[in-house]
Tab-separated table of C-alpha atoms in Angstrom:
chain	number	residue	atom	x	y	z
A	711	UNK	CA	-14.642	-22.484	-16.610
A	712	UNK	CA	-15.887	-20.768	-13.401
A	713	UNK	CA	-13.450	-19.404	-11.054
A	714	UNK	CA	-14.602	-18.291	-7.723
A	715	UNK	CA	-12.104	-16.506	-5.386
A	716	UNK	CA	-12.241	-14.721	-2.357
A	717	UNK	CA	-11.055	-11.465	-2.958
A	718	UNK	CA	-12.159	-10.815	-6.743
A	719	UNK	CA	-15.531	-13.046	-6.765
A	720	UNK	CA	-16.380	-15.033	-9.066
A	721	UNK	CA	-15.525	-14.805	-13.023
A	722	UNK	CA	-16.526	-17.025	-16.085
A	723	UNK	CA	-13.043	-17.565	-17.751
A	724	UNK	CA	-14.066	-18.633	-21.469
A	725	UNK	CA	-10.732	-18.166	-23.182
A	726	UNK	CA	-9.247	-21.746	-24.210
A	727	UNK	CA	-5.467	-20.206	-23.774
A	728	UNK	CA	-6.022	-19.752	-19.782
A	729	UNK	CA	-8.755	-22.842	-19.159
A	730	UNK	CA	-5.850	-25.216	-20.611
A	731	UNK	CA	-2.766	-23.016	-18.522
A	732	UNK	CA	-5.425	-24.074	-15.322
A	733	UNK	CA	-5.689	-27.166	-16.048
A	734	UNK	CA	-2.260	-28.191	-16.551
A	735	UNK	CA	-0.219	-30.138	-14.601
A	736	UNK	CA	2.569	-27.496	-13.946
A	737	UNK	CA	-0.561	-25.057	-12.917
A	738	UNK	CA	-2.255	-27.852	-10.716
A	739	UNK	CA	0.948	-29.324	-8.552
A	740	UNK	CA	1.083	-25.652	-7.415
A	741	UNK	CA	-2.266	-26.429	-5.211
A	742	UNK	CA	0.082	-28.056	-2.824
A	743	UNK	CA	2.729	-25.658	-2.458
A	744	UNK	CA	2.581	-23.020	0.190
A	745	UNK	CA	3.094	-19.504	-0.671
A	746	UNK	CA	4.766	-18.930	2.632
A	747	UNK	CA	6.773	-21.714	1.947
A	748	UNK	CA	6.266	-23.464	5.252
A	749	UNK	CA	3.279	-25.393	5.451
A	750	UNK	CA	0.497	-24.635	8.128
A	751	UNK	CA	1.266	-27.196	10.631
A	752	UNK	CA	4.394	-26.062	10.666
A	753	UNK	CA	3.900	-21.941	10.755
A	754	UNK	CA	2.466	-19.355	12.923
A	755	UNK	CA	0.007	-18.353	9.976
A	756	UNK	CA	-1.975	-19.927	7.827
A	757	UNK	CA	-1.096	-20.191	4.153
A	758	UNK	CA	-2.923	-20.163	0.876
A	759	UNK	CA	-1.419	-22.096	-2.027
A	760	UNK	CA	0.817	-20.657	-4.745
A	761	UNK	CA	-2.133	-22.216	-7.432
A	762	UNK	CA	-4.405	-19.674	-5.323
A	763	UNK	CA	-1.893	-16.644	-5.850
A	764	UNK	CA	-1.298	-17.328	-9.163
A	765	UNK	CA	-5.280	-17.599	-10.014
A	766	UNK	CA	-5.545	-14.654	-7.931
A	767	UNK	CA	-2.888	-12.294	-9.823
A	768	UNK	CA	-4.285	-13.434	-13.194
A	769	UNK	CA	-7.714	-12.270	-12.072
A	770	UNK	CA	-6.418	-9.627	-10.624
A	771	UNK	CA	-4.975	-8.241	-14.058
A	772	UNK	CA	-7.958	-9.375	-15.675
A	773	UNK	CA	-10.098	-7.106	-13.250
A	774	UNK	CA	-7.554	-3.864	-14.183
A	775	UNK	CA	-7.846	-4.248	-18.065
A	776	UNK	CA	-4.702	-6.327	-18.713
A	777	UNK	CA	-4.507	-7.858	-22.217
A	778	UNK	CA	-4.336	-11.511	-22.157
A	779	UNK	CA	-0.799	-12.065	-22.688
A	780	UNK	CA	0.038	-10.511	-19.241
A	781	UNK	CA	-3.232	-12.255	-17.646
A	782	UNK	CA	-1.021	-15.100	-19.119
A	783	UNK	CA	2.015	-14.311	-17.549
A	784	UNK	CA	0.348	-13.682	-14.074
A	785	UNK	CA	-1.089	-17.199	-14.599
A	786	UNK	CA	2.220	-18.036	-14.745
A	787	UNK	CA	4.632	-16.210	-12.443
A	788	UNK	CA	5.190	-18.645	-9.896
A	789	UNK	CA	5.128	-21.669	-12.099
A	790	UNK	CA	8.498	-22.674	-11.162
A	791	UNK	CA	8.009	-22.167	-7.382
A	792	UNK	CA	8.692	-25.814	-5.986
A	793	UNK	CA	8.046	-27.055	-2.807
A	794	UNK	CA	9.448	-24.719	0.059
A	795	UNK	CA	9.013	-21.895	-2.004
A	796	UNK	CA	11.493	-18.674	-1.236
A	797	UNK	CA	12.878	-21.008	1.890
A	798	UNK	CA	14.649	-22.960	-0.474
A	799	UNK	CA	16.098	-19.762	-1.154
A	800	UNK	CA	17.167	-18.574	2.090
A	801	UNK	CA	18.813	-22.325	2.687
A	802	UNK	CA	21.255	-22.224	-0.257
A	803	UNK	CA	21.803	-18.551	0.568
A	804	UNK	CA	22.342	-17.814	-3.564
A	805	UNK	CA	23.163	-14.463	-4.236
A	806	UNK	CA	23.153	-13.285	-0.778
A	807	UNK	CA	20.193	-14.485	0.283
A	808	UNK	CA	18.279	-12.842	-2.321
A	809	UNK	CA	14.825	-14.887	-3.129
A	810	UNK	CA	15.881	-15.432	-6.929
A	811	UNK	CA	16.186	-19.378	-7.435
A	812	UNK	CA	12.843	-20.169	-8.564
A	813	UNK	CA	12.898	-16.365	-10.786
A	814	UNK	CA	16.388	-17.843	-12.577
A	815	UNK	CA	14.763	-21.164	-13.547
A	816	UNK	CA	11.262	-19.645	-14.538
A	817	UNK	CA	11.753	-19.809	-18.139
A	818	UNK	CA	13.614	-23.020	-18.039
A	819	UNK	CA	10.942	-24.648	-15.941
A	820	UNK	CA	8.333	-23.998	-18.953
A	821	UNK	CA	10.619	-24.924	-21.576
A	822	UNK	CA	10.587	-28.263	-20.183
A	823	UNK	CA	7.081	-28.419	-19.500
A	824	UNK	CA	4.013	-29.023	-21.558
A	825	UNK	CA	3.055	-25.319	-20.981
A	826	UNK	CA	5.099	-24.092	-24.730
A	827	UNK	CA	2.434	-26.365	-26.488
A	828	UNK	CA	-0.353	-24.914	-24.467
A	829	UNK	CA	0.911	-21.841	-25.548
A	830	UNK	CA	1.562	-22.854	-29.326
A	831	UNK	CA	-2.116	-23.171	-29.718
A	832	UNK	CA	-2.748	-19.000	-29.576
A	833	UNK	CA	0.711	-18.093	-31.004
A	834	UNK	CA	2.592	-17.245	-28.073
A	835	UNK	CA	6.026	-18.269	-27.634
A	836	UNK	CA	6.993	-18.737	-24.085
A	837	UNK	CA	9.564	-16.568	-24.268
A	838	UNK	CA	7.295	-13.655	-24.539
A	839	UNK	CA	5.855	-14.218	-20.962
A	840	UNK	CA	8.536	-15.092	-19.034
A	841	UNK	CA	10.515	-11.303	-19.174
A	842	UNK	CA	8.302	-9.416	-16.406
A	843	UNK	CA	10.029	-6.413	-17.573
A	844	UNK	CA	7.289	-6.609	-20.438
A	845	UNK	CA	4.141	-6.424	-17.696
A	846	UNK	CA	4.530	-3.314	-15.622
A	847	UNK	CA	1.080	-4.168	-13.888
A	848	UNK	CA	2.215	-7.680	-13.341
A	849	UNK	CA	5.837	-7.003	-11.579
A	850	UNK	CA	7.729	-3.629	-10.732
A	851	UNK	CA	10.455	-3.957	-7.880
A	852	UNK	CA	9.733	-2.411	-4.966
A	853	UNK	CA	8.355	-0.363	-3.510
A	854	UNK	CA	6.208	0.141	-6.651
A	855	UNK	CA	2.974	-1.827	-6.146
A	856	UNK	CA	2.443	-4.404	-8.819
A	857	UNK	CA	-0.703	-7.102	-8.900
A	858	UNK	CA	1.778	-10.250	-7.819
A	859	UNK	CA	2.704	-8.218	-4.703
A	860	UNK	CA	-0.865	-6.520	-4.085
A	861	UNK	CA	-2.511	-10.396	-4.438
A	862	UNK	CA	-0.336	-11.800	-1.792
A	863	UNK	CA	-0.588	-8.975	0.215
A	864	UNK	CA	-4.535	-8.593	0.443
A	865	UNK	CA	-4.870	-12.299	0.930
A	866	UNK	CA	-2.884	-12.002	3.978
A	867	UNK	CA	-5.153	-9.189	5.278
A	868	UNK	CA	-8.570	-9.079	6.598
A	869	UNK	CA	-11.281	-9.258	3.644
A	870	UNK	CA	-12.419	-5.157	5.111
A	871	UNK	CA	-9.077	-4.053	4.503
A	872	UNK	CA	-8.431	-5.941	1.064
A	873	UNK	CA	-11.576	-5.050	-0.266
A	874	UNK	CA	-11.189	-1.165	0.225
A	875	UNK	CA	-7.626	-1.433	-1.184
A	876	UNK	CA	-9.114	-3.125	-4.392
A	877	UNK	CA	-11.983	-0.546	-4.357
A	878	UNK	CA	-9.242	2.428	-4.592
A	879	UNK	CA	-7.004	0.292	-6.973
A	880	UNK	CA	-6.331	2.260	-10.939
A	881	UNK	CA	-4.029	1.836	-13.604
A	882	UNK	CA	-2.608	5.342	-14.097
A	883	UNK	CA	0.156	5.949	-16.793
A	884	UNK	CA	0.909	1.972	-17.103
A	885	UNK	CA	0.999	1.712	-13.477
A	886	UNK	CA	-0.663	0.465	-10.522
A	887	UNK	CA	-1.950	3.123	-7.853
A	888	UNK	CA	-4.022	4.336	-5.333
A	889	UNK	CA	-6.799	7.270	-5.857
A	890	UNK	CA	-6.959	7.293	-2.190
A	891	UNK	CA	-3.939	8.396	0.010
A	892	UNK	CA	-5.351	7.166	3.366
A	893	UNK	CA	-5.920	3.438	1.008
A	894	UNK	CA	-2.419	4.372	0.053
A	895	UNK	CA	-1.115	4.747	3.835
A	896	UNK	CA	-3.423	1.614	4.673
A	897	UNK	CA	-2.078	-1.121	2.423
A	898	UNK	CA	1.694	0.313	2.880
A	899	UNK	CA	0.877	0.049	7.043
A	900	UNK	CA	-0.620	-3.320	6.696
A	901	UNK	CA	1.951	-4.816	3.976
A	902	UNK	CA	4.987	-3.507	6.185
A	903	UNK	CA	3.942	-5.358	9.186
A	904	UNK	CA	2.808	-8.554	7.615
A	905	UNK	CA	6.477	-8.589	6.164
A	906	UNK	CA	7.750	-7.701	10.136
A	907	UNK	CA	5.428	-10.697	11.306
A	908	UNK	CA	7.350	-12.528	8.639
């Protein structure tokens, strides 16, 4: 399978594991959810999909040397996310306000999904991707940089911008960095006032 994508290019994905997680049904109906959760006739901005994150952050981990049990993961972060996204969230006003729903039903989401046999078929139980606390390059609260929040961010920003931030991007110690403090200062300017514009 051939996946082309804006900010990483285009990558031959040959591993049977990730080419069926794609083509799934869970992985597909995410195509027509909006990541901001508010789709684009409706918003001041214009969205990308949550299948285009999720492709994105899996590629994204791919790109930094992730092993493919965390590209799996990345895959499959948002797998839950239903329509509305983190709005639903904000509506029901769960755990004051906190944008948690779709994280507390991750892993029962893929129980009840044809994603555990997808799994089955490389020995991986789906247990062992849905704790993020296992994939510090995948997830790390904030304001640690991890690839699901770098993804969304740079897809937000001009291609210039997200470019040179994936140009200055390492893995250092388990973590995601910088080797660049003005990148540093230049994704932390940019991400802070996409989330004020917000």
């Amino acid at each position: 399978m051939r996946v082309t994508d804006r900010l990483y290019g285009s990558y031959e994905i040959d591993e049977p594991i990730l080419v069926d997680l794609i083509n799934s049904q869970p992985l597909q109906r995410l195509k027509g959810i909006a990541q901001f959760g508010v789709p684009d006739e409706f918003y001041c901005f214009k969205n990308f999909s949550r299948y285009e994150h999720s492709v994105g952050v899996m590629l994204l981990l791919r790109i930094l040397g992730a092993n493919e049990k965390e590209q799996v993961a990345g895959l499959l972060h948002d797998v839950s996310h239903m329509a509305f996204s983190h709005v639903y969230d904000w509506i029901i006003n769960e755990n004051g306000g906190q944008e948690e729903f779709q994280d507390h039903n991750h892993e029962l989401f893929i129980k009840n999904s044809e994603i555990p046999n997808i799994l089955n078929q490389s020995s991986i139980k789906y247990t062992d991707i849905t704790n993020y606390h296992d994939f510090t390059l995948l997830e790390l609260p904030a304001p640690d940089i991890c690839a699901d929040r770098i993804d969304y961010a740079l897809r937000e920003m001009s291609l210039d911008i997200g470019q040179n931030c994936l140009n200055h991007l390492i893995v250092k110690d388990g973590k995601l960095v910088f080797n660049d403090l003005g990148t540093a200062k230049l994704f932390a300017g940019n991400f802070l006032k996409l989330q004020k514009n917000h």
